[in-house]
Short mmCIF file of N, CA and C in Angstrom, two decimals:
data_model
loop_
_atom_site.label_atom_id
_atom_site.label_comp_id
_atom_site.label_asym_id
_atom_site.label_seq_id
_atom_site.Cartn_x
_atom_site.Cartn_y
_atom_site.Cartn_z
N SER A 1 -7.19 16.05 8.65
CA SER A 1 -6.33 14.88 8.18
C SER A 1 -7.02 13.56 9.70
N VAL A 2 -7.80 14.00 11.12
CA VAL A 2 -8.27 12.53 11.25
C VAL A 2 -9.32 11.99 10.19
N CYS A 3 -9.58 13.37 9.29
CA CYS A 3 -10.87 11.63 8.36
C CYS A 3 -9.75 11.00 7.37
N PHE A 4 -8.55 11.59 6.68
CA PHE A 4 -8.12 10.21 6.43
C PHE A 4 -7.08 10.21 7.24
N ALA A 5 -6.53 10.26 8.23
CA ALA A 5 -6.42 8.41 8.65
C ALA A 5 -7.34 7.76 8.75
N SER A 6 -8.10 7.73 9.21
CA SER A 6 -9.02 7.31 9.51
C SER A 6 -9.88 6.18 7.78
N PHE A 7 -9.79 6.54 6.60
CA PHE A 7 -10.04 5.99 5.00
C PHE A 7 -9.11 5.33 5.62
N TRP A 8 -7.47 5.70 5.57
CA TRP A 8 -6.20 4.69 5.20
C TRP A 8 -6.72 3.25 6.13
N GLU A 9 -7.24 4.34 7.66
CA GLU A 9 -7.40 2.22 9.04
C GLU A 9 -7.98 1.56 7.72
N ILE A 10 -9.91 2.62 7.73
CA ILE A 10 -10.61 1.03 6.96
C ILE A 10 -9.80 0.99 5.87
N PHE A 11 -9.09 1.40 5.10
CA PHE A 11 -8.53 0.89 3.20
C PHE A 11 -7.43 -0.21 3.35
N MET A 12 -6.65 -0.01 5.20
CA MET A 12 -5.43 -0.55 4.49
C MET A 12 -5.81 -1.87 5.00
N ALA A 13 -4.22 -2.70 3.70
CA ALA A 13 -3.91 -4.44 3.54
C ALA A 13 -3.48 -4.50 4.42
N SER A 14 -4.12 -6.19 5.62
CA SER A 14 -3.56 -6.45 6.15
C SER A 14 -2.94 -7.87 5.63
N ILE A 15 -1.79 -7.93 6.50
CA ILE A 15 -1.33 -9.53 5.75
C ILE A 15 -1.15 -10.21 7.54
N LEU A 16 -1.83 -12.39 7.04
CA LEU A 16 -0.95 -12.82 8.65
C LEU A 16 -0.63 -13.23 7.73
N VAL A 17 0.49 -13.31 8.73
CA VAL A 17 2.04 -13.50 9.20
C VAL A 17 2.63 -15.14 9.92
N LEU A 18 2.12 -16.58 9.59
CA LEU A 18 1.95 -17.72 11.12
C LEU A 18 3.00 -17.82 10.85
N ASN A 19 3.86 -17.78 10.69
CA ASN A 19 5.50 -19.70 12.02
C ASN A 19 4.98 -20.45 12.26
N GLY A 20 5.73 -21.91 12.17
CA GLY A 20 5.50 -22.98 12.57
C GLY A 20 6.25 -23.55 13.08
N PRO A 21 6.37 -24.15 13.44
CA PRO A 21 7.45 -25.38 14.73
C PRO A 21 8.62 -25.21 14.97
N ASN A 22 9.24 -24.56 16.46
CA ASN A 22 11.13 -24.05 16.29
C ASN A 22 11.44 -22.92 15.09
N LEU A 23 10.82 -22.55 14.30
CA LEU A 23 10.88 -21.49 13.60
C LEU A 23 11.63 -20.65 15.91
N ASN A 24 10.47 -20.23 16.59
CA ASN A 24 10.88 -19.56 17.10
C ASN A 24 12.35 -20.06 17.77
N LEU A 25 13.48 -21.39 17.17
CA LEU A 25 14.70 -20.74 17.50
C LEU A 25 15.46 -21.07 16.97
N LEU A 26 15.04 -19.31 15.87
CA LEU A 26 16.12 -19.13 14.92
C LEU A 26 16.77 -18.36 15.43
N GLY A 27 18.61 -18.58 14.76
CA GLY A 27 19.23 -17.37 15.45
C GLY A 27 20.23 -18.66 16.18
N ARG A 28 19.32 -19.24 16.86
CA ARG A 28 20.14 -20.44 18.82
C ARG A 28 20.02 -22.32 17.27
N ARG A 29 18.76 -22.66 16.46
CA ARG A 29 19.53 -23.62 16.17
C ARG A 29 19.63 -24.05 14.26
N GLU A 30 20.89 -25.03 13.99
CA GLU A 30 21.28 -24.56 13.07
C GLU A 30 21.55 -23.89 12.00
N PRO A 31 22.41 -23.03 13.04
CA PRO A 31 22.16 -21.44 12.13
C PRO A 31 23.25 -21.43 11.16
N HIS A 32 23.67 -22.58 9.85
CA HIS A 32 24.80 -23.18 9.42
C HIS A 32 24.06 -23.13 8.33
N LEU A 33 23.14 -23.39 8.66
CA LEU A 33 21.40 -23.81 7.40
C LEU A 33 20.31 -22.48 8.05
N TYR A 34 20.21 -21.90 9.51
CA TYR A 34 18.78 -21.49 8.55
C TYR A 34 19.61 -19.58 9.18
N GLY A 35 20.72 -19.84 9.69
CA GLY A 35 21.67 -17.92 9.87
C GLY A 35 21.42 -18.13 10.69
N THR A 36 22.41 -16.58 11.95
CA THR A 36 21.55 -16.27 12.58
C THR A 36 20.11 -15.20 12.81
N MET A 37 19.98 -14.83 12.27
CA MET A 37 18.91 -13.97 12.73
C MET A 37 17.71 -15.29 13.17
N THR A 38 17.36 -13.87 14.58
CA THR A 38 16.22 -14.22 15.19
C THR A 38 15.35 -14.28 14.64
N LEU A 39 13.83 -15.24 15.02
CA LEU A 39 12.10 -15.15 14.63
C LEU A 39 11.37 -13.40 14.65
N ASP A 40 12.33 -12.45 16.20
CA ASP A 40 12.40 -11.47 16.10
C ASP A 40 12.91 -10.05 14.75
N ASP A 41 13.69 -10.82 15.13
CA ASP A 41 14.57 -9.69 13.96
C ASP A 41 14.40 -10.03 13.08
N ILE A 42 13.76 -10.61 11.79
CA ILE A 42 12.56 -10.88 10.66
C ILE A 42 11.56 -9.58 10.84
N GLU A 43 10.63 -10.59 11.84
CA GLU A 43 9.41 -10.05 12.36
C GLU A 43 9.21 -7.58 12.15
N GLN A 44 11.19 -7.60 13.11
CA GLN A 44 11.38 -6.13 12.53
C GLN A 44 11.08 -6.59 11.97
N ARG A 45 12.03 -6.20 10.84
CA ARG A 45 12.18 -6.22 9.50
C ARG A 45 10.59 -5.94 8.40
N VAL A 46 10.59 -7.30 8.54
CA VAL A 46 8.56 -7.39 7.50
C VAL A 46 8.17 -6.23 9.14
N ARG A 47 7.99 -5.36 9.38
CA ARG A 47 7.27 -4.93 10.47
C ARG A 47 7.42 -3.19 9.11
N THR A 48 8.81 -3.38 9.71
CA THR A 48 9.54 -2.18 8.54
C THR A 48 8.66 -1.72 7.28
N GLN A 49 9.11 -3.04 6.78
CA GLN A 49 8.02 -2.92 5.27
C GLN A 49 6.93 -2.72 5.17
N ALA A 50 6.58 -3.35 6.37
CA ALA A 50 5.09 -3.44 6.39
C ALA A 50 4.97 -1.96 6.77
N ASN A 51 5.20 -0.83 7.39
CA ASN A 51 4.96 -0.09 7.70
C ASN A 51 4.73 0.82 6.30
N ALA A 52 6.03 0.63 5.93
CA ALA A 52 5.87 2.16 4.77
C ALA A 52 5.37 1.81 3.92
N SER A 53 4.60 -0.07 3.45
CA SER A 53 3.31 0.13 2.10
C SER A 53 2.11 0.16 3.12
N ARG A 54 1.54 0.47 3.97
CA ARG A 54 1.15 0.74 5.32
C ARG A 54 0.46 -0.65 5.26
N VAL A 55 0.87 -2.10 5.33
CA VAL A 55 -0.40 -2.91 5.59
C VAL A 55 0.34 -3.67 7.40
N ALA A 56 -1.08 -3.82 7.30
CA ALA A 56 -0.94 -4.17 9.29
C ALA A 56 -0.11 -5.52 8.89
N ILE A 57 -0.03 -6.09 10.50
CA ILE A 57 0.88 -7.16 10.00
C ILE A 57 0.26 -8.00 11.64
N ASP A 58 -0.22 -8.88 11.44
CA ASP A 58 -0.30 -9.84 12.16
C ASP A 58 -0.38 -10.90 12.49
N TRP A 59 0.90 -10.92 13.53
CA TRP A 59 2.12 -12.43 12.91
C TRP A 59 1.54 -13.56 14.38
N LEU A 60 2.16 -14.22 14.43
CA LEU A 60 2.32 -15.45 14.99
C LEU A 60 3.56 -16.78 14.80
N GLN A 61 4.38 -16.70 15.55
CA GLN A 61 4.54 -18.69 16.10
C GLN A 61 4.34 -19.11 16.94
N THR A 62 3.92 -20.72 16.71
CA THR A 62 3.34 -21.52 17.18
C THR A 62 3.44 -22.60 17.10
N ASN A 63 4.74 -23.51 18.41
CA ASN A 63 4.99 -24.75 18.42
C ASN A 63 3.16 -26.16 18.53
N HIS A 64 2.26 -25.70 18.34
CA HIS A 64 1.13 -25.79 18.09
C HIS A 64 0.05 -26.60 17.23
N GLU A 65 0.00 -27.39 16.28
CA GLU A 65 -0.47 -26.94 15.95
C GLU A 65 -1.97 -26.54 15.42
N GLY A 66 -2.52 -26.87 17.09
CA GLY A 66 -3.96 -26.55 16.92
C GLY A 66 -4.25 -24.90 17.04
N VAL A 67 -2.73 -24.53 18.12
CA VAL A 67 -3.13 -23.06 17.71
C VAL A 67 -2.71 -22.61 16.12
N MET A 68 -2.39 -23.03 15.76
CA MET A 68 -2.12 -22.62 14.34
C MET A 68 -3.34 -22.78 13.58
N ILE A 69 -4.61 -24.00 13.92
CA ILE A 69 -5.60 -24.44 12.80
C ILE A 69 -5.89 -23.02 13.82
N ASP A 70 -6.62 -22.67 14.89
CA ASP A 70 -7.86 -21.71 15.56
C ASP A 70 -7.47 -20.29 15.11
N HIS A 71 -5.82 -19.53 14.69
CA HIS A 71 -5.62 -18.70 14.97
C HIS A 71 -6.22 -18.84 13.50
N ILE A 72 -6.22 -18.96 12.08
CA ILE A 72 -6.63 -19.44 10.77
C ILE A 72 -7.92 -19.52 11.06
N HIS A 73 -8.41 -20.13 11.36
CA HIS A 73 -9.81 -20.15 11.78
C HIS A 73 -11.03 -18.82 12.59
N SER A 74 -9.78 -18.32 13.85
CA SER A 74 -10.53 -16.68 14.10
C SER A 74 -9.91 -15.68 12.12
N VAL A 75 -10.03 -16.38 11.44
CA VAL A 75 -9.67 -15.28 10.72
C VAL A 75 -11.34 -15.43 9.24
N LEU A 76 -11.94 -16.18 9.10
CA LEU A 76 -11.92 -16.61 8.30
C LEU A 76 -13.54 -15.24 7.67
N ASP A 77 -13.69 -15.02 9.20
CA ASP A 77 -15.16 -14.14 8.54
C ASP A 77 -14.58 -12.85 7.97
N GLN A 78 -13.19 -12.14 8.74
CA GLN A 78 -12.78 -11.52 8.25
C GLN A 78 -11.35 -11.75 7.64
N PRO A 79 -11.25 -12.13 6.72
CA PRO A 79 -9.77 -12.55 5.99
C PRO A 79 -8.78 -11.47 5.64
N PRO A 80 -7.53 -11.77 5.95
CA PRO A 80 -6.99 -11.02 6.09
C PRO A 80 -6.51 -10.52 4.85
N SER A 81 -6.00 -9.21 4.19
CA SER A 81 -5.63 -9.51 1.89
C SER A 81 -4.22 -10.43 1.63
N GLY A 82 -3.69 -11.50 2.88
CA GLY A 82 -3.30 -11.96 2.26
C GLY A 82 -2.60 -11.82 3.67
N ILE A 83 -1.71 -14.13 3.11
CA ILE A 83 -0.91 -14.77 4.69
C ILE A 83 0.10 -15.18 3.89
N ILE A 84 1.10 -14.87 4.54
CA ILE A 84 2.42 -15.34 4.61
C ILE A 84 2.53 -15.97 5.72
N ILE A 85 2.78 -17.74 4.89
CA ILE A 85 3.67 -19.01 6.30
C ILE A 85 4.73 -19.46 5.89
N ASN A 86 4.96 -19.98 7.04
CA ASN A 86 5.90 -20.94 6.42
C ASN A 86 5.95 -21.43 7.58
N PRO A 87 5.17 -22.92 7.26
CA PRO A 87 5.07 -23.76 7.99
C PRO A 87 6.13 -24.76 8.94
N GLY A 88 7.20 -24.51 8.21
CA GLY A 88 8.25 -25.47 8.99
C GLY A 88 8.52 -26.25 9.01
N ALA A 89 7.83 -27.94 9.42
CA ALA A 89 8.05 -29.50 9.47
C ALA A 89 6.47 -29.04 8.92
N TRP A 90 5.45 -28.18 9.50
CA TRP A 90 4.15 -28.88 9.30
C TRP A 90 3.96 -29.17 7.74
N THR A 91 5.35 -28.51 7.10
CA THR A 91 4.97 -28.67 5.07
C THR A 91 5.07 -30.20 4.87
N HIS A 92 5.26 -31.04 5.74
CA HIS A 92 6.39 -32.13 4.78
C HIS A 92 4.30 -32.63 5.59
N SER A 93 3.71 -32.49 6.20
CA SER A 93 2.84 -33.49 7.47
C SER A 93 1.67 -32.65 7.87
N SER A 94 1.10 -32.01 7.64
CA SER A 94 -0.43 -31.05 8.17
C SER A 94 -1.40 -30.89 7.00
N VAL A 95 -2.15 -31.93 6.77
CA VAL A 95 -3.10 -31.82 5.51
C VAL A 95 -4.70 -30.20 6.98
N ALA A 96 -3.94 -30.90 8.34
CA ALA A 96 -5.14 -30.10 8.87
C ALA A 96 -5.38 -28.83 8.11
N ILE A 97 -3.34 -28.73 8.99
CA ILE A 97 -3.28 -26.85 8.15
C ILE A 97 -3.95 -26.25 7.04
N ARG A 98 -3.38 -27.08 6.10
CA ARG A 98 -3.57 -27.09 4.96
C ARG A 98 -5.17 -26.53 4.10
N ASP A 99 -6.25 -27.78 5.14
CA ASP A 99 -7.29 -27.45 5.14
C ASP A 99 -7.24 -25.87 5.46
N ALA A 100 -7.18 -25.59 7.06
CA ALA A 100 -7.76 -24.80 7.61
C ALA A 100 -7.50 -22.98 6.47
N LEU A 101 -6.57 -23.24 5.64
CA LEU A 101 -6.97 -22.33 4.65
C LEU A 101 -7.00 -22.41 4.30
N SER A 102 -7.61 -23.19 2.88
CA SER A 102 -8.13 -23.46 2.03
C SER A 102 -9.73 -23.09 2.23
N ALA A 103 -10.39 -23.32 3.95
CA ALA A 103 -11.12 -22.57 4.01
C ALA A 103 -11.02 -20.60 3.88
N ILE A 104 -10.23 -19.75 3.44
CA ILE A 104 -9.84 -18.91 4.30
C ILE A 104 -9.93 -18.23 3.10
N GLU A 105 -10.52 -17.90 1.93
CA GLU A 105 -10.65 -17.18 1.10
C GLU A 105 -9.78 -15.26 0.76
N CYS A 106 -8.25 -15.52 0.68
CA CYS A 106 -7.40 -15.13 0.59
C CYS A 106 -5.88 -15.60 0.03
N PRO A 107 -5.77 -14.70 -0.78
CA PRO A 107 -4.38 -15.24 -1.19
C PRO A 107 -2.83 -15.60 0.51
N PHE A 108 -2.28 -16.87 -0.72
CA PHE A 108 -1.22 -17.21 0.61
C PHE A 108 0.30 -17.63 -0.30
N VAL A 109 1.47 -17.10 0.60
CA VAL A 109 2.76 -16.88 -0.08
C VAL A 109 3.61 -18.48 1.01
N GLU A 110 4.00 -18.70 0.51
CA GLU A 110 4.47 -20.20 0.92
C GLU A 110 6.14 -20.15 1.11
N VAL A 111 6.59 -19.97 3.24
CA VAL A 111 8.05 -19.79 3.14
C VAL A 111 9.12 -20.01 3.34
N HIS A 112 9.82 -20.49 2.68
CA HIS A 112 11.27 -21.40 3.60
C HIS A 112 12.12 -21.00 3.44
N LEU A 113 13.21 -20.68 4.42
CA LEU A 113 14.06 -20.30 5.22
C LEU A 113 15.32 -21.20 3.55
N THR A 114 15.16 -22.42 4.01
CA THR A 114 16.14 -23.00 3.63
C THR A 114 15.21 -23.21 1.98
N ASN A 115 16.32 -23.25 0.95
CA ASN A 115 15.42 -24.57 -0.84
C ASN A 115 15.84 -26.42 -0.06
N ILE A 116 13.86 -26.19 0.82
CA ILE A 116 13.55 -27.70 0.87
C ILE A 116 14.15 -28.90 0.34
N HIS A 117 13.94 -28.63 -1.67
CA HIS A 117 14.27 -29.37 -2.32
C HIS A 117 15.76 -29.85 -2.55
N SER A 118 16.61 -29.14 -1.99
CA SER A 118 17.78 -29.21 -2.14
C SER A 118 18.70 -30.37 0.11
N ARG A 119 17.85 -30.49 -0.01
CA ARG A 119 17.61 -30.63 1.47
C ARG A 119 17.34 -32.56 1.61
N GLU A 120 16.91 -32.97 2.66
CA GLU A 120 16.73 -34.03 2.60
C GLU A 120 15.47 -34.65 1.90
N PRO A 121 14.96 -35.94 1.27
CA PRO A 121 14.03 -36.03 0.32
C PRO A 121 12.81 -35.96 1.11
N PHE A 122 12.81 -36.71 1.83
CA PHE A 122 11.24 -35.66 2.63
C PHE A 122 10.45 -34.49 3.04
N ARG A 123 11.46 -33.52 2.43
CA ARG A 123 11.64 -31.70 2.96
C ARG A 123 11.00 -30.91 1.27
N ALA A 124 10.91 -32.11 0.37
CA ALA A 124 10.50 -31.90 -1.07
C ALA A 124 9.50 -32.34 -1.06
N HIS A 125 7.90 -32.31 -0.69
CA HIS A 125 7.01 -32.65 -0.53
C HIS A 125 6.44 -31.48 0.04
N SER A 126 6.11 -30.49 -0.16
CA SER A 126 5.25 -29.81 0.45
C SER A 126 3.24 -30.30 0.69
N TYR A 127 2.49 -29.73 1.32
CA TYR A 127 1.48 -30.23 1.92
C TYR A 127 -0.11 -28.68 1.06
N PHE A 128 1.14 -27.59 1.30
CA PHE A 128 1.17 -25.87 0.59
C PHE A 128 1.15 -25.68 -0.48
N SER A 129 2.38 -25.59 -1.04
CA SER A 129 3.11 -26.12 -2.86
C SER A 129 0.93 -25.68 -3.81
N ASP A 130 1.16 -26.44 -3.62
CA ASP A 130 -0.54 -26.37 -5.22
C ASP A 130 -1.96 -25.34 -4.79
N GLN A 131 -0.96 -25.02 -3.19
CA GLN A 131 -2.68 -24.24 -3.05
C GLN A 131 -1.70 -22.51 -2.67
N ALA A 132 -0.78 -22.72 -2.91
CA ALA A 132 -0.16 -20.90 -2.34
C ALA A 132 -0.21 -20.76 -3.74
N LEU A 133 -0.49 -19.16 -4.21
CA LEU A 133 -0.02 -18.08 -5.39
C LEU A 133 1.79 -17.82 -5.07
N ALA A 134 2.35 -18.06 -4.30
CA ALA A 134 4.03 -18.38 -4.62
C ALA A 134 4.70 -19.16 -3.73
N VAL A 135 5.79 -19.48 -4.26
CA VAL A 135 6.74 -20.38 -2.89
C VAL A 135 8.01 -19.36 -2.92
N ILE A 136 8.49 -19.85 -2.03
CA ILE A 136 9.91 -18.54 -1.82
C ILE A 136 10.17 -19.81 -1.32
N ALA A 137 11.83 -20.21 -1.15
CA ALA A 137 12.54 -20.77 -0.76
C ALA A 137 13.87 -20.12 -0.79
N GLY A 138 14.94 -20.78 -0.24
CA GLY A 138 16.11 -20.41 -0.26
C GLY A 138 16.69 -19.65 -0.03
N CYS A 139 16.04 -18.30 0.34
CA CYS A 139 16.47 -17.28 0.19
C CYS A 139 16.18 -16.64 1.62
N GLY A 140 17.12 -17.28 2.58
CA GLY A 140 16.32 -17.20 4.06
C GLY A 140 14.93 -16.03 4.49
N ALA A 141 16.36 -14.53 5.19
CA ALA A 141 15.62 -14.17 6.57
C ALA A 141 14.57 -13.22 4.50
N PHE A 142 14.93 -12.65 3.63
CA PHE A 142 14.54 -12.76 3.21
C PHE A 142 13.55 -12.93 1.70
N GLY A 143 13.01 -14.26 2.27
CA GLY A 143 11.88 -14.71 2.12
C GLY A 143 11.01 -13.94 2.34
N TYR A 144 10.71 -13.46 3.51
CA TYR A 144 9.50 -12.66 4.15
C TYR A 144 8.74 -11.61 3.28
N GLU A 145 10.10 -11.00 3.05
CA GLU A 145 10.05 -9.41 2.48
C GLU A 145 10.20 -10.11 0.90
N PHE A 146 10.22 -10.79 0.24
CA PHE A 146 9.77 -10.89 -0.61
C PHE A 146 8.79 -11.55 -0.71
N ALA A 147 7.54 -11.95 0.20
CA ALA A 147 6.54 -12.97 0.47
C ALA A 147 5.21 -12.10 0.03
N MET A 148 6.36 -10.52 1.15
CA MET A 148 5.28 -9.07 0.89
C MET A 148 5.09 -8.57 -0.44
N ILE A 149 6.37 -8.65 -0.77
CA ILE A 149 6.21 -7.65 -2.25
C ILE A 149 5.08 -8.31 -2.91
N THR A 150 5.30 -10.60 -2.93
CA THR A 150 4.07 -11.20 -3.76
C THR A 150 3.16 -10.36 -3.89
N LEU A 151 2.73 -11.00 -2.12
CA LEU A 151 1.32 -10.37 -1.72
C LEU A 151 0.61 -9.11 -1.99
N LEU A 152 1.68 -7.74 -2.07
CA LEU A 152 1.37 -6.64 -2.54
C LEU A 152 0.27 -5.98 -3.85
N ALA A 153 1.72 -7.23 -4.46
CA ALA A 153 1.76 -6.41 -6.41
C ALA A 153 0.74 -7.57 -6.70
N ASN A 154 -0.05 -8.61 -6.81
CA ASN A 154 -1.19 -9.44 -7.32
C ASN A 154 -1.79 -8.93 -5.83
N LEU A 155 -2.13 -7.92 -4.96
CA LEU A 155 -3.84 -6.72 -4.65
C LEU A 155 -4.05 -5.80 -5.40
N ASN A 156 -2.32 -5.11 -5.89
CA ASN A 156 -2.53 -3.93 -6.47
C ASN A 156 -2.82 -4.86 -8.22
N GLN A 157 -2.90 -5.74 -8.26
CA GLN A 157 -3.35 -6.30 -10.05
C GLN A 157 -5.11 -6.78 -9.77
N GLY A 158 -5.41 -6.99 -8.40
CA GLY A 158 -6.57 -7.57 -8.45
C GLY A 158 -7.40 -5.76 -8.17
#
């Protein structure tokens, strides 16, 4: 059974989950828009889903663009199987994070808790969507789970 376990560890898919600014305030910030779940609640749900699917998760939330970019750079030589990113406000402003993601050869899914197209006009533009495997918006916390399903389905097709 030790050999079997190490076989799965070697070939286990890995997903990097990136969360941008202010997402640490979920559950407290504008609950009428973002709901009452905290980011910790969402992380637990994603980790439960990942464990059931034999997927390793690397989770990051930061309010600092440079920290996000450095973390993306840190996986350049050993890219994950896929990335789930909720760039938050950086969706509409960060060419730097877009460029960092484009340097990594793995698919990513862009997630937004709200429907960015039904909000203020400036939120409708994303610097990530044209490079994303998929964009999931307006599904609340379930968007992360849908993103995981999308990435796993993509991996199984390849």
